[in-house]
Structure formats: C-alpha cells, structure tokens
Amino acid sequence: AKRDGRNALRFFTGEMQAQSVRALTLENALRRALEREQLALHYQPQVELLSGRVIGAEALLRWCHPELGAISPTEFIPVAESCGLILPIGEWVLRSAVQQLRRWMDAGLGELTMAVNLSSVQFRHADLPALVSRILDEAGVPARLLELELTEGVAMVDPLGAIAVMNDLHARGIRLSIDDFGTGYSSLSYLKKFRVYKLKIDQSFVRDLTDDPEDRAIVSAIISMAGSLGLQTIAEGVETVGQLAYLRERGCTEVQGYHFSRPLAAADFESYVRGGSRG
Ligand code: C2E
Ligand code: CA
Ligand code: CA
Ligand code: CA
C-alpha cells in the first residue's frame, strides 16, 4: 500500500509538473500574442426571444498560435490572470469590441448591444470605470450599448469595493450582467445589493431543460425572480427548439446558443444579422 501511495504521488507530481510547464509555455507565448496580432474576437448573436431579432453580440476571445494552434480561453485566461497579462489583454478586448460595434453602427446594422466578458482581476483594478468610459468616448459609442459580463464570484473578496465599482459603472450608464448565474456563491441578497441589469442563465441548467425536472424548476425560478426584480434574463447554450420552447413559455427575454449561431468572425456576424430574424 505504501509503495502504491508513493507511485501515486510521483504520478501526481509528474502531472502537475507537466501542467506548470504548459502554463509557463502559454505565459511566454501570450506575452507576444498581442503585438503579433494572434488574438481575435468572435461574436455570438444574442436574440430577443419574442421577436427573433438579433439585438446584440457577445465578444469571445480567440487565440491562434502558429505552433500551438488554437488555444481555448478557458485554458489561457486563467494563465493571463495569474501573470497580470489579463490587464493589457482585457483592455484590448474592450477597445476592439467597442470599435467593432462602432463599425456596425456606421454600416447601418441597427442598434446592437455588445457584451464583453470581464475578469475579476480587471474588475478589481482601480482604473476600470474610467478606462471603460474613455474607450466608449474614443469610439463615440453610447454607454448603454455596452454590457459587462461578470461572474458572481467577483464581489466575494471585497463586497463593499465591488458595490462602489458597480455604482460607478452604473453612474456612467454602463450595464452589468451576471454570467453563469446560478453556479456561483451568490445569495438572493446579492441581487438586492448589487447594481445588475441582466442575469445570464448558465448553460449547465439549459442543457437538459427538456427532460430534467430540476433544471426546469431552477430555470423557471430564475426567470420569474428576475422578472419580479425588473431584471432581464438571457439563457446561454440554447441548442434545440425544445429548450427554446420552454424558455419562451417561461418568459425568458433573450437567448444565445448554437441553435442560432456559433460565435462568428465580425464579417460573418454582419451577414448573419442582415439575414433577418430567427425563431
Ligand atoms: P462564457 O462567458 O460563459 O461563454 C460561453 C461559452 O459557451 C463560449 O465558449 C461559447 O462559445 C460557448 N457556447 C455558446 N453557445 C453554446 C452552445 O449552444 N453550446 C455550447 N456547448 N457552448 C456554447 P468560449 O468562447 O470557449 O469561452 C469560454 C469562456 O472563456 C467564457 O465563458 C469566458 O468565461 C471566457 N472568455 C472568453 N472570452 C473572454 C474574454 O474576452 N475575457 C475574459 N475575461 N474571459 C473570456
Ligand atoms: Ca460570458
Ligand atoms: Ca456564461
Ligand atoms: Ca462560463
């Protein structure tokens, strides 16, 4: 048993070593990714459920490295957060997304919103509200068209600080969505304390919506609670008409997912919007 334990330990540390080597490789490559223009944004349509109209986009970061290939944001964002690179990368994401929105406005695509994911590291950085305002001003984009997506965890370390930042963003007219809603630590009082505009129902609740009674109950409860509190709801990860039907019946306001479209390059997003409404 003792020997087994030691082997298990050796295997474990070997695995950890491989992981940290990979993280270090990514960190070094990521340092050059911005200047070498390896980063790009893709845009996933957000659809108003009642009308079937595309009313916005979520910007999702893509990294294609010449040797390492395409690397998932779920892998490289944590690396960027732990080495501080998330600040310049996050600023690039904000600026690029807002500038893209400006181009779509100029191209006559109608009034769309742009949702941008924000790391907790960015959220806690003192400059954030002023930075966001500056980026909006530079592009001439109204603040109400930008939605910052935050996960529930961001307010946990320093709730008072988080309230101050949220109030500052709110005063500037910038909207906040809670991403992956229902998976974090938030209590219901969270929604009372924090200035939130929209709840994004996590895809883990949407996945089995057509046959899991618990998921149906959770989604239904989130939608009606949000409605009572005057909050918008968007369901993410919608892949089937069955999921869509249930969300429509419950009064969910917006949907996003492969049923409508995968995240698209900017030009493809534009063609998609010009293609008309979806149900
Ligand atoms: P997220 O914000 O929860 O984004 C939703 C993820 O689900 C995206 O994966 C999206 O491509 C995927 N998705 C959309 N519709 C469907 C669907 O119908 N079915 C399924 N199975 N998946 C769907 P992606 O693009 O790989 O992003 C993963 C995560 O990486 C994001 O989760 C977000 O947490 C993070 N991320 C992406 N871009 C950024 C960014 O610019 N900044 C920060 N801080 N995080 C980002
Ligand atoms: Ca998101
Ligand atoms: Ca999400
Ligand atoms: Ca997520």
mmCIF file of N, CA and C and ligand atoms in Angstrom, residues 58 117 149 151 178-181 200-203 236, ligand 3:
data_model
loop_
_atom_site.group_PDB
_atom_site.id
_atom_site.type_symbol
_atom_site.label_atom_id
_atom_site.label_comp_id
_atom_site.label_asym_id
_atom_site.label_seq_id
_atom_site.Cartn_x
_atom_site.Cartn_y
_atom_site.Cartn_z
ATOM 1 N N GLU A 58 -22.137 38.802 -28.072
ATOM 2 C CA GLU A 58 -21.148 38.612 -27.013
ATOM 3 C C GLU A 58 -19.794 38.422 -27.683
ATOM 4 N N ASN A 117 -16.847 40.034 -21.769
ATOM 5 C CA ASN A 117 -16.515 39.325 -20.529
ATOM 6 C C ASN A 117 -15.408 40.046 -19.786
ATOM 7 N N GLU A 149 -19.954 41.516 -18.655
ATOM 8 C CA GLU A 149 -20.349 40.247 -18.043
ATOM 9 C C GLU A 149 -19.368 39.867 -16.943
ATOM 10 N N THR A 151 -18.818 37.278 -13.387
ATOM 11 C CA THR A 151 -19.357 36.115 -12.670
ATOM 12 C C THR A 151 -19.632 36.506 -11.225
ATOM 13 N N ILE A 178 -24.782 39.313 -14.876
ATOM 14 C CA ILE A 178 -24.140 38.256 -14.088
ATOM 15 C C ILE A 178 -24.074 37.004 -14.956
ATOM 16 N N ASP A 179 -22.846 36.623 -15.291
ATOM 17 C CA ASP A 179 -22.593 35.473 -16.159
ATOM 18 C C ASP A 179 -22.684 34.188 -15.344
ATOM 19 N N ASP A 180 -23.020 33.087 -16.017
ATOM 20 C CA ASP A 180 -23.068 31.764 -15.367
ATOM 21 C C ASP A 180 -23.964 31.808 -14.126
ATOM 22 N N PHE A 181 -25.043 32.571 -14.194
ATOM 23 C CA PHE A 181 -25.857 32.762 -12.996
ATOM 24 C C PHE A 181 -26.398 31.431 -12.475
ATOM 25 N N LYS A 200 -27.541 36.037 -16.745
ATOM 26 C CA LYS A 200 -27.317 35.038 -17.795
ATOM 27 C C LYS A 200 -27.458 33.665 -17.171
ATOM 28 N N ILE A 201 -28.511 32.967 -17.555
ATOM 29 C CA ILE A 201 -28.754 31.639 -17.002
ATOM 30 C C ILE A 201 -27.696 30.685 -17.546
ATOM 31 N N ASP A 202 -26.974 30.058 -16.642
ATOM 32 C CA ASP A 202 -25.839 29.236 -17.062
ATOM 33 C C ASP A 202 -26.265 28.070 -17.941
ATOM 34 N N GLN A 203 -25.393 27.742 -18.897
ATOM 35 C CA GLN A 203 -25.742 26.680 -19.848
ATOM 36 C C GLN A 203 -25.910 25.309 -19.193
ATOM 37 N N GLU A 236 -28.094 31.003 -21.964
ATOM 38 C CA GLU A 236 -26.981 30.694 -22.857
ATOM 39 C C GLU A 236 -26.918 29.199 -23.124
HETATM 40 CA CA CA B 3 -21.581 32.043 -19.349
#
